[in-house]
């Protein structure tokens, strides 16, 4: 019976592919081009802004879920769903502790799941495992085995544990294979440039969220004469750090993007996130140093901008420190051990758990750390540090598996030296740095998903975009800049 059912589904899928090719009309083609265009991205950005301004996060879930589902059905190109997914994720970072609110709408998940199944069948392609399949498989096995011999069956098989164990393990392995397969579609645009645009809109929305928060809190800002507390500061800082290298490295083509980079970093400062302050600054210095070293044409523009900015901070240091000083003070206090904060106690607990369970750790389902940090419902007992999370939760097996995976990612990102690959590398290092003091990549959605997408996009871009050297890539980008300037001059003359 099962064989007959599988055969029937396979045949139906074959018919769906034939039908989709018949429907590949000019009108559908134009619609698909629009749905991956910057105009549509701007529309999505505007929708997200409206959701934030009017605090319509629940309605926003419905809107973006139906947009994503529509795109899955209409578009063969899976990349079209990326920006709405990221914007949806950003709108929800304000909804901390809203498990009981959103669990009522769990049925809504049936819509995108059905659309995804339709997409996989209708636009069926030959599976591509990808270069990082084996390391990702190792991690999936390690995550699944975490806590073996320590956790009870009841602890291991609860719903929260299943989401994280499957999401970080075999679920993400499946996602990696599907992304490798379904992102590799015929397209008339540059995959790397389009993902760059998507990441920039994601970053701009983070800036908008912070700006809207401060604008609506002007009396409190005047009273405090400093930054305001926002519960979602670490999350929005992480999104901005993911986006910042894309703005920075796009400065090779248009130096004006350096100012967008600085806006992203200033927005991180406004969040009051200590991790964002420290690691965002390191990431910014990495990106600018790379820019200065590889871009000879614009080198002195970058140097002059940096020197001007540094001089401005020195001249107005008292005002600068007066406004942002609290974050610096908290950072120094945390580093010096001046306060025995929750993170430090969690770090100590990770070593204790590793000592008592060195092979497989205590498992991701272990909730014994809630005496230190009572995590939100449907959340892990985080150690708030990726290496210690691996060590405490997954033991030696996890340490080896994750080390292999991280090494394989770095090799993938540096194997072919292009502006895009360097951008991805810096962005990836940014999320890894933030994961030293936050859950980070131990959140399946959206952070680990985005890192997994980075891997797939780099593999596909390396294979399909025929720029083989960094110097050739820089020359190509700056030639496009010259052509754009010539077009603008012609428009002015007309």
Short mmCIF file of N, CA and C in Angstrom, two decimals, residues 93-257:
data_model
loop_
_atom_site.label_atom_id
_atom_site.label_comp_id
_atom_site.label_asym_id
_atom_site.label_seq_id
_atom_site.Cartn_x
_atom_site.Cartn_y
_atom_site.Cartn_z
N UNK A 93 11.05 39.58 17.55
CA UNK A 93 12.01 39.63 18.65
C UNK A 93 11.49 40.48 19.81
N UNK A 94 10.48 41.30 19.56
CA UNK A 94 9.87 42.09 20.64
C UNK A 94 8.90 41.26 21.47
N UNK A 95 8.59 40.05 21.01
CA UNK A 95 7.53 39.26 21.65
C UNK A 95 8.11 38.22 22.59
N UNK A 96 9.03 38.62 23.43
CA UNK A 96 9.65 37.70 24.39
C UNK A 96 8.60 37.17 25.37
N UNK A 97 8.65 35.86 25.61
CA UNK A 97 7.73 35.26 26.57
C UNK A 97 6.30 35.18 26.08
N UNK A 98 6.12 35.11 24.76
CA UNK A 98 4.76 35.10 24.19
C UNK A 98 4.34 33.72 23.72
N UNK A 99 4.88 32.69 24.34
CA UNK A 99 4.59 31.32 23.92
C UNK A 99 3.08 31.05 23.92
N UNK A 100 2.41 31.42 25.01
CA UNK A 100 0.98 31.11 25.13
C UNK A 100 0.14 31.93 24.15
N UNK A 101 0.67 33.07 23.72
CA UNK A 101 -0.05 33.88 22.73
C UNK A 101 0.01 33.22 21.36
N UNK A 102 1.21 32.79 20.97
CA UNK A 102 1.40 32.30 19.61
C UNK A 102 1.05 30.83 19.44
N UNK A 103 1.06 30.05 20.54
CA UNK A 103 0.73 28.64 20.40
C UNK A 103 -0.71 28.44 19.96
N UNK A 104 -1.55 29.45 20.19
CA UNK A 104 -2.95 29.37 19.74
C UNK A 104 -3.05 29.35 18.22
N UNK A 105 -2.03 29.86 17.56
CA UNK A 105 -2.07 29.96 16.10
C UNK A 105 -1.17 28.92 15.43
N UNK A 106 -0.88 27.84 16.16
CA UNK A 106 0.00 26.81 15.62
C UNK A 106 -0.58 26.21 14.33
N UNK A 107 -1.91 26.23 14.23
CA UNK A 107 -2.57 25.69 13.04
C UNK A 107 -2.15 26.44 11.78
N UNK A 108 -1.74 27.69 11.96
CA UNK A 108 -1.35 28.50 10.80
C UNK A 108 -0.15 27.89 10.08
N UNK A 109 0.64 27.11 10.81
CA UNK A 109 1.81 26.48 10.20
C UNK A 109 1.45 25.52 9.08
N UNK A 110 0.21 25.04 9.06
CA UNK A 110 -0.21 24.13 7.99
C UNK A 110 -0.16 24.79 6.62
N UNK A 111 -0.36 26.11 6.58
CA UNK A 111 -0.38 26.82 5.30
C UNK A 111 1.00 26.83 4.63
N UNK A 112 2.06 27.32 5.30
CA UNK A 112 3.38 27.28 4.64
C UNK A 112 3.91 25.87 4.44
N UNK A 113 3.54 24.94 5.33
CA UNK A 113 3.99 23.56 5.15
C UNK A 113 3.39 22.98 3.87
N UNK A 114 2.09 23.22 3.66
CA UNK A 114 1.44 22.74 2.43
C UNK A 114 2.06 23.41 1.21
N UNK A 115 2.34 24.72 1.32
CA UNK A 115 2.96 25.44 0.19
C UNK A 115 4.36 24.91 -0.09
N UNK A 116 5.09 24.59 0.97
CA UNK A 116 6.45 24.05 0.78
C UNK A 116 6.40 22.68 0.11
N UNK A 117 5.47 21.84 0.54
CA UNK A 117 5.33 20.53 -0.10
C UNK A 117 4.99 20.70 -1.58
N UNK A 118 4.09 21.62 -1.88
CA UNK A 118 3.75 21.90 -3.28
C UNK A 118 5.00 22.33 -4.04
N UNK A 119 5.79 23.21 -3.44
CA UNK A 119 7.00 23.72 -4.09
C UNK A 119 7.98 22.57 -4.37
N UNK A 120 8.19 21.72 -3.39
CA UNK A 120 9.15 20.62 -3.54
C UNK A 120 8.71 19.64 -4.61
N UNK A 121 7.40 19.45 -4.74
CA UNK A 121 6.88 18.51 -5.74
C UNK A 121 6.80 19.16 -7.12
N UNK A 122 6.23 20.36 -7.17
CA UNK A 122 5.99 21.02 -8.46
C UNK A 122 7.29 21.42 -9.14
N UNK A 123 8.26 21.87 -8.35
CA UNK A 123 9.53 22.33 -8.92
C UNK A 123 10.65 21.35 -8.58
N UNK A 124 10.29 20.07 -8.59
CA UNK A 124 11.21 19.03 -8.13
C UNK A 124 12.53 19.06 -8.88
N UNK A 125 13.63 18.91 -8.13
CA UNK A 125 14.97 18.91 -8.70
C UNK A 125 15.75 17.73 -8.13
N UNK A 126 16.83 17.40 -8.80
CA UNK A 126 17.71 16.35 -8.31
C UNK A 126 18.42 16.83 -7.06
N UNK A 127 18.37 16.01 -5.99
CA UNK A 127 18.95 16.42 -4.72
C UNK A 127 20.45 16.66 -4.83
N UNK A 128 20.90 17.72 -4.18
CA UNK A 128 22.33 18.05 -4.11
C UNK A 128 22.73 18.09 -2.65
N UNK A 129 23.62 17.20 -2.23
CA UNK A 129 23.97 17.09 -0.82
C UNK A 129 24.82 18.26 -0.34
N UNK A 130 25.70 18.78 -1.17
CA UNK A 130 26.54 19.90 -0.78
C UNK A 130 27.85 19.46 -0.16
N UNK A 131 28.82 20.37 -0.17
CA UNK A 131 30.17 20.06 0.31
C UNK A 131 30.23 19.89 1.82
N UNK A 132 29.31 20.51 2.55
CA UNK A 132 29.34 20.45 4.01
C UNK A 132 28.34 19.44 4.57
N UNK A 133 27.89 18.52 3.73
CA UNK A 133 26.90 17.54 4.19
C UNK A 133 27.45 16.68 5.32
N UNK A 134 28.65 16.14 5.14
CA UNK A 134 29.21 15.23 6.14
C UNK A 134 29.43 15.91 7.48
N UNK A 135 30.07 17.10 7.54
CA UNK A 135 30.20 17.78 8.84
C UNK A 135 28.85 18.10 9.49
N UNK A 136 27.87 18.48 8.66
CA UNK A 136 26.54 18.78 9.20
C UNK A 136 25.88 17.52 9.73
N UNK A 137 26.13 16.39 9.07
CA UNK A 137 25.64 15.10 9.55
C UNK A 137 26.27 14.75 10.89
N UNK A 138 27.58 14.99 11.03
CA UNK A 138 28.26 14.74 12.30
C UNK A 138 27.59 15.52 13.44
N UNK A 139 27.30 16.78 13.18
CA UNK A 139 26.67 17.62 14.20
C UNK A 139 25.27 17.10 14.52
N UNK A 140 24.53 16.69 13.49
CA UNK A 140 23.18 16.16 13.71
C UNK A 140 23.22 14.94 14.63
N UNK A 141 24.19 14.07 14.40
CA UNK A 141 24.33 12.87 15.24
C UNK A 141 24.70 13.27 16.67
N UNK A 142 25.65 14.21 16.80
CA UNK A 142 26.09 14.64 18.13
C UNK A 142 24.96 15.28 18.92
N UNK A 143 24.18 16.12 18.25
CA UNK A 143 23.05 16.79 18.91
C UNK A 143 22.01 15.77 19.36
N UNK A 144 21.76 14.78 18.51
CA UNK A 144 20.76 13.75 18.82
C UNK A 144 21.21 12.87 19.98
N UNK A 145 22.52 12.59 20.06
CA UNK A 145 23.04 11.73 21.12
C UNK A 145 23.27 12.49 22.43
N UNK A 146 23.18 13.81 22.40
CA UNK A 146 23.42 14.59 23.61
C UNK A 146 22.51 14.18 24.76
N UNK A 147 23.11 13.91 25.92
CA UNK A 147 22.34 13.53 27.10
C UNK A 147 22.05 12.05 27.22
N UNK A 148 22.54 11.23 26.27
CA UNK A 148 22.32 9.78 26.35
C UNK A 148 22.97 9.23 27.63
N UNK A 149 22.20 8.47 28.39
CA UNK A 149 22.71 7.93 29.64
C UNK A 149 22.51 8.86 30.82
N UNK A 150 22.06 10.07 30.56
CA UNK A 150 21.84 11.05 31.64
C UNK A 150 20.37 11.45 31.73
N UNK A 151 19.76 11.76 30.60
CA UNK A 151 18.37 12.20 30.57
C UNK A 151 17.42 11.02 30.64
N UNK A 152 16.27 11.23 31.27
CA UNK A 152 15.21 10.22 31.23
C UNK A 152 14.48 10.31 29.89
N UNK A 153 13.74 9.28 29.54
CA UNK A 153 12.97 9.29 28.29
C UNK A 153 11.96 10.44 28.28
N UNK A 154 11.35 10.71 29.42
CA UNK A 154 10.37 11.79 29.51
C UNK A 154 11.02 13.14 29.22
N UNK A 155 12.22 13.35 29.77
CA UNK A 155 12.93 14.61 29.53
C UNK A 155 13.35 14.73 28.07
N UNK A 156 13.84 13.62 27.52
CA UNK A 156 14.39 13.66 26.16
C UNK A 156 13.31 13.90 25.12
N UNK A 157 12.11 13.36 25.32
CA UNK A 157 11.08 13.40 24.29
C UNK A 157 10.00 14.46 24.53
N UNK A 158 10.30 15.51 25.31
CA UNK A 158 9.31 16.58 25.44
C UNK A 158 9.37 17.49 24.21
N UNK A 159 8.33 18.31 24.02
CA UNK A 159 8.18 19.09 22.79
C UNK A 159 9.30 20.11 22.61
N UNK A 160 9.69 20.79 23.69
CA UNK A 160 10.76 21.78 23.60
C UNK A 160 12.06 21.12 23.15
N UNK A 161 12.39 20.00 23.78
CA UNK A 161 13.62 19.28 23.43
C UNK A 161 13.59 18.84 21.97
N UNK A 162 12.43 18.35 21.53
CA UNK A 162 12.34 17.89 20.14
C UNK A 162 12.61 19.03 19.17
N UNK A 163 12.04 20.21 19.43
CA UNK A 163 12.24 21.35 18.53
C UNK A 163 13.73 21.67 18.38
N UNK A 164 14.43 21.74 19.50
CA UNK A 164 15.85 22.13 19.43
C UNK A 164 16.74 20.99 18.94
N UNK A 165 16.49 19.78 19.41
CA UNK A 165 17.32 18.65 18.97
C UNK A 165 17.14 18.40 17.49
N UNK A 166 15.89 18.39 17.02
CA UNK A 166 15.65 18.17 15.59
C UNK A 166 16.06 19.40 14.79
N UNK A 167 15.73 20.59 15.30
CA UNK A 167 16.03 21.82 14.57
C UNK A 167 17.51 22.07 14.41
N UNK A 168 18.29 21.74 15.43
CA UNK A 168 19.75 21.94 15.36
C UNK A 168 20.46 20.74 14.74
N UNK A 169 19.75 19.62 14.65
CA UNK A 169 20.37 18.40 14.17
C UNK A 169 19.90 17.97 12.79
N UNK A 170 19.13 16.89 12.74
CA UNK A 170 18.73 16.34 11.45
C UNK A 170 17.78 17.27 10.69
N UNK A 171 17.01 18.08 11.40
CA UNK A 171 16.16 19.05 10.71
C UNK A 171 16.98 20.04 9.90
N UNK A 172 18.07 20.55 10.50
CA UNK A 172 18.92 21.51 9.79
C UNK A 172 19.70 20.81 8.67
N UNK A 173 20.00 19.54 8.85
CA UNK A 173 20.65 18.79 7.77
C UNK A 173 19.72 18.70 6.56
N UNK A 174 18.45 18.43 6.80
CA UNK A 174 17.46 18.39 5.72
C UNK A 174 17.34 19.75 5.05
N UNK A 175 17.29 20.81 5.87
CA UNK A 175 17.21 22.17 5.32
C UNK A 175 18.42 22.48 4.46
N UNK A 176 19.59 22.07 4.90
CA UNK A 176 20.82 22.31 4.13
C UNK A 176 20.74 21.65 2.75
N UNK A 177 20.28 20.40 2.72
CA UNK A 177 20.17 19.69 1.45
C UNK A 177 19.13 20.36 0.55
N UNK A 178 17.99 20.74 1.13
CA UNK A 178 16.94 21.39 0.34
C UNK A 178 17.40 22.74 -0.20
N UNK A 179 18.12 23.50 0.60
CA UNK A 179 18.63 24.79 0.13
C UNK A 179 19.64 24.60 -0.99
N UNK A 180 20.53 23.63 -0.83
CA UNK A 180 21.49 23.33 -1.90
C UNK A 180 20.80 22.94 -3.19
N UNK A 181 19.68 22.27 -3.04
CA UNK A 181 18.96 21.77 -4.21
C UNK A 181 18.09 22.84 -4.85
N UNK A 182 17.30 23.53 -4.04
CA UNK A 182 16.26 24.41 -4.58
C UNK A 182 16.69 25.86 -4.75
N UNK A 183 17.85 26.23 -4.21
CA UNK A 183 18.39 27.56 -4.52
C UNK A 183 19.16 27.56 -5.83
N UNK A 184 19.52 26.39 -6.28
CA UNK A 184 20.30 26.26 -7.52
C UNK A 184 19.35 26.16 -8.71
N UNK A 185 18.67 27.27 -8.99
CA UNK A 185 17.72 27.32 -10.09
C UNK A 185 18.21 28.28 -11.16
N UNK A 186 17.72 28.14 -12.40
CA UNK A 186 18.09 29.11 -13.45
C UNK A 186 17.62 30.51 -13.05
N UNK A 187 18.48 31.50 -13.20
CA UNK A 187 18.12 32.87 -12.83
C UNK A 187 18.85 33.84 -13.73
N UNK A 188 18.26 35.03 -13.90
CA UNK A 188 18.85 36.04 -14.77
C UNK A 188 19.46 37.18 -13.95
N UNK A 189 19.85 36.88 -12.73
CA UNK A 189 20.49 37.88 -11.87
C UNK A 189 21.61 37.21 -11.08
N UNK A 190 22.43 38.03 -10.43
CA UNK A 190 23.52 37.52 -9.60
C UNK A 190 22.98 37.10 -8.24
N UNK A 191 23.17 35.84 -7.90
CA UNK A 191 22.71 35.33 -6.61
C UNK A 191 23.38 36.07 -5.46
N UNK A 192 24.67 36.34 -5.58
CA UNK A 192 25.40 37.01 -4.50
C UNK A 192 24.91 38.44 -4.31
N UNK A 193 24.67 39.15 -5.41
CA UNK A 193 24.19 40.54 -5.30
C UNK A 193 22.78 40.59 -4.72
N UNK A 194 21.95 39.62 -5.09
CA UNK A 194 20.57 39.62 -4.59
C UNK A 194 20.54 39.32 -3.09
N UNK A 195 21.35 38.37 -2.64
CA UNK A 195 21.39 38.09 -1.21
C UNK A 195 21.94 39.30 -0.44
N UNK A 196 22.89 40.01 -1.04
CA UNK A 196 23.41 41.24 -0.43
C UNK A 196 22.29 42.25 -0.23
N UNK A 197 21.45 42.45 -1.25
CA UNK A 197 20.32 43.37 -1.13
C UNK A 197 19.36 42.93 -0.02
N UNK A 198 19.10 41.64 0.05
CA UNK A 198 18.20 41.11 1.08
C UNK A 198 18.75 41.40 2.47
N UNK A 199 20.05 41.17 2.66
CA UNK A 199 20.66 41.41 3.97
C UNK A 199 20.66 42.89 4.33
N UNK A 200 20.81 43.75 3.33
CA UNK A 200 20.78 45.20 3.60
C UNK A 200 19.39 45.64 4.05
N UNK A 201 18.35 45.12 3.41
CA UNK A 201 16.99 45.45 3.84
C UNK A 201 16.71 44.91 5.24
N UNK A 202 17.23 43.74 5.53
CA UNK A 202 17.10 43.19 6.88
C UNK A 202 17.75 44.13 7.90
N UNK A 203 18.96 44.61 7.58
CA UNK A 203 19.65 45.53 8.47
C UNK A 203 18.93 46.86 8.61
N UNK A 204 18.43 47.38 7.49
CA UNK A 204 17.70 48.66 7.53
C UNK A 204 16.45 48.56 8.40
N UNK A 205 15.80 47.41 8.37
CA UNK A 205 14.62 47.26 9.22
C UNK A 205 15.01 47.24 10.69
N UNK A 206 16.17 46.64 11.01
CA UNK A 206 16.67 46.71 12.38
C UNK A 206 16.91 48.14 12.82
N UNK A 207 17.48 48.94 11.92
CA UNK A 207 17.70 50.37 12.20
C UNK A 207 16.35 51.06 12.45
N UNK A 208 15.37 50.74 11.61
CA UNK A 208 14.05 51.35 11.76
C UNK A 208 13.42 51.00 13.11
N UNK A 209 13.54 49.75 13.52
CA UNK A 209 12.97 49.32 14.80
C UNK A 209 13.56 50.12 15.96
N UNK A 210 14.87 50.32 15.92
CA UNK A 210 15.54 51.06 16.99
C UNK A 210 15.15 52.53 16.94
N UNK A 211 15.12 53.11 15.73
CA UNK A 211 14.74 54.52 15.58
C UNK A 211 13.31 54.74 16.07
N UNK A 212 12.40 53.84 15.70
CA UNK A 212 11.00 53.97 16.12
C UNK A 212 10.88 53.88 17.64
N UNK A 213 11.67 53.01 18.24
CA UNK A 213 11.66 52.86 19.70
C UNK A 213 12.08 54.15 20.39
N UNK A 214 13.13 54.78 19.88
CA UNK A 214 13.62 56.02 20.50
C UNK A 214 12.71 57.21 20.21
N UNK A 215 12.20 57.28 19.00
CA UNK A 215 11.32 58.41 18.65
C UNK A 215 10.06 58.42 19.51
N UNK A 216 9.53 57.24 19.77
CA UNK A 216 8.31 57.15 20.60
C UNK A 216 8.63 57.25 22.09
N UNK A 217 9.91 57.34 22.43
CA UNK A 217 10.31 57.42 23.85
C UNK A 217 11.15 58.67 24.12
N UNK A 218 10.94 59.72 23.33
CA UNK A 218 11.76 60.93 23.46
C UNK A 218 11.73 61.51 24.87
N UNK A 219 10.58 61.61 25.54
CA UNK A 219 10.60 62.14 26.92
C UNK A 219 11.50 61.33 27.85
N UNK A 220 11.46 60.00 27.70
CA UNK A 220 12.31 59.14 28.55
C UNK A 220 13.79 59.33 28.22
N UNK A 221 14.10 59.53 26.94
CA UNK A 221 15.49 59.77 26.53
C UNK A 221 16.00 61.07 27.13
N UNK A 222 15.17 62.11 27.07
CA UNK A 222 15.57 63.42 27.61
C UNK A 222 15.80 63.31 29.12
N UNK A 223 14.94 62.55 29.78
CA UNK A 223 15.07 62.40 31.22
C UNK A 223 16.32 61.59 31.59
N UNK A 224 16.55 60.50 30.85
CA UNK A 224 17.69 59.62 31.16
C UNK A 224 19.01 60.18 30.65
N UNK A 225 18.95 60.99 29.59
CA UNK A 225 20.15 61.52 28.93
C UNK A 225 21.12 60.39 28.56
N UNK A 226 20.54 59.32 28.13
CA UNK A 226 21.34 58.16 27.74
C UNK A 226 20.48 57.15 27.03
N UNK A 227 21.06 55.99 26.77
CA UNK A 227 20.32 54.95 26.06
C UNK A 227 19.24 54.36 26.96
N UNK A 228 18.21 53.83 26.34
CA UNK A 228 17.09 53.22 27.06
C UNK A 228 17.19 51.70 26.99
N UNK A 229 16.64 51.05 28.00
CA UNK A 229 16.65 49.59 28.03
C UNK A 229 15.65 49.04 27.03
N UNK A 230 16.07 48.08 26.24
CA UNK A 230 15.15 47.33 25.36
C UNK A 230 15.46 45.85 25.54
N UNK A 231 14.43 45.08 25.83
CA UNK A 231 14.62 43.65 26.11
C UNK A 231 15.21 42.92 24.91
N UNK A 232 14.94 43.41 23.72
CA UNK A 232 15.33 42.72 22.49
C UNK A 232 16.65 43.22 21.93
N UNK A 233 17.46 43.87 22.76
CA UNK A 233 18.68 44.52 22.27
C UNK A 233 19.69 43.53 21.69
N UNK A 234 19.86 42.37 22.32
CA UNK A 234 20.85 41.42 21.81
C UNK A 234 20.42 40.83 20.47
N UNK A 235 19.12 40.57 20.34
CA UNK A 235 18.63 40.01 19.08
C UNK A 235 18.77 40.99 17.92
N UNK A 236 18.36 42.24 18.14
CA UNK A 236 18.45 43.20 17.04
C UNK A 236 19.91 43.52 16.72
N UNK A 237 20.78 43.50 17.74
CA UNK A 237 22.21 43.69 17.49
C UNK A 237 22.77 42.56 16.64
N UNK A 238 22.29 41.35 16.88
CA UNK A 238 22.74 40.20 16.09
C UNK A 238 22.33 40.35 14.63
N UNK A 239 21.09 40.76 14.39
CA UNK A 239 20.64 41.00 13.01
C UNK A 239 21.50 42.06 12.34
N UNK A 240 21.81 43.13 13.06
CA UNK A 240 22.61 44.22 12.48
C UNK A 240 24.04 43.77 12.22
N UNK A 241 24.58 42.93 13.09
CA UNK A 241 25.94 42.42 12.85
C UNK A 241 25.98 41.47 11.66
N UNK A 242 24.91 40.74 11.45
CA UNK A 242 24.83 39.90 10.26
C UNK A 242 24.80 40.74 8.99
N UNK A 243 24.15 41.90 9.06
CA UNK A 243 23.98 42.75 7.88
C UNK A 243 25.16 43.68 7.63
N UNK A 244 25.86 44.10 8.68
CA UNK A 244 26.87 45.15 8.57
C UNK A 244 27.97 44.83 7.55
N UNK A 245 28.52 43.62 7.50
CA UNK A 245 29.56 43.35 6.50
C UNK A 245 29.08 43.49 5.05
N UNK A 246 27.79 43.25 4.82
CA UNK A 246 27.26 43.37 3.46
C UNK A 246 27.27 44.83 3.01
N UNK A 247 26.97 45.74 3.94
CA UNK A 247 27.06 47.17 3.62
C UNK A 247 28.51 47.59 3.44
N UNK A 248 29.38 47.10 4.34
CA UNK A 248 30.79 47.50 4.30
C UNK A 248 31.46 47.07 3.00
N UNK A 249 31.31 45.80 2.64
CA UNK A 249 32.01 45.30 1.46
C UNK A 249 31.37 45.77 0.17
N UNK A 250 30.12 46.24 0.23
CA UNK A 250 29.52 46.83 -0.97
C UNK A 250 30.14 48.20 -1.26
N UNK A 251 30.89 48.73 -0.30
CA UNK A 251 31.59 50.00 -0.50
C UNK A 251 32.67 49.90 -1.56
N UNK A 252 33.09 48.69 -1.89
CA UNK A 252 34.04 48.51 -3.00
C UNK A 252 33.44 49.05 -4.29
N UNK A 253 32.14 48.81 -4.47
CA UNK A 253 31.45 49.29 -5.66
C UNK A 253 31.01 50.74 -5.51
N UNK A 254 30.43 51.06 -4.34
CA UNK A 254 29.96 52.43 -4.07
C UNK A 254 30.41 52.81 -2.66
N UNK A 255 31.40 53.71 -2.54
CA UNK A 255 31.92 54.08 -1.21
C UNK A 255 30.86 54.63 -0.26
N UNK A 256 29.75 55.13 -0.79
CA UNK A 256 28.70 55.69 0.07
C UNK A 256 28.12 54.64 1.01
N UNK A 257 28.26 53.35 0.68
CA UNK A 257 27.75 52.30 1.55
C UNK A 257 28.51 52.23 2.87
#
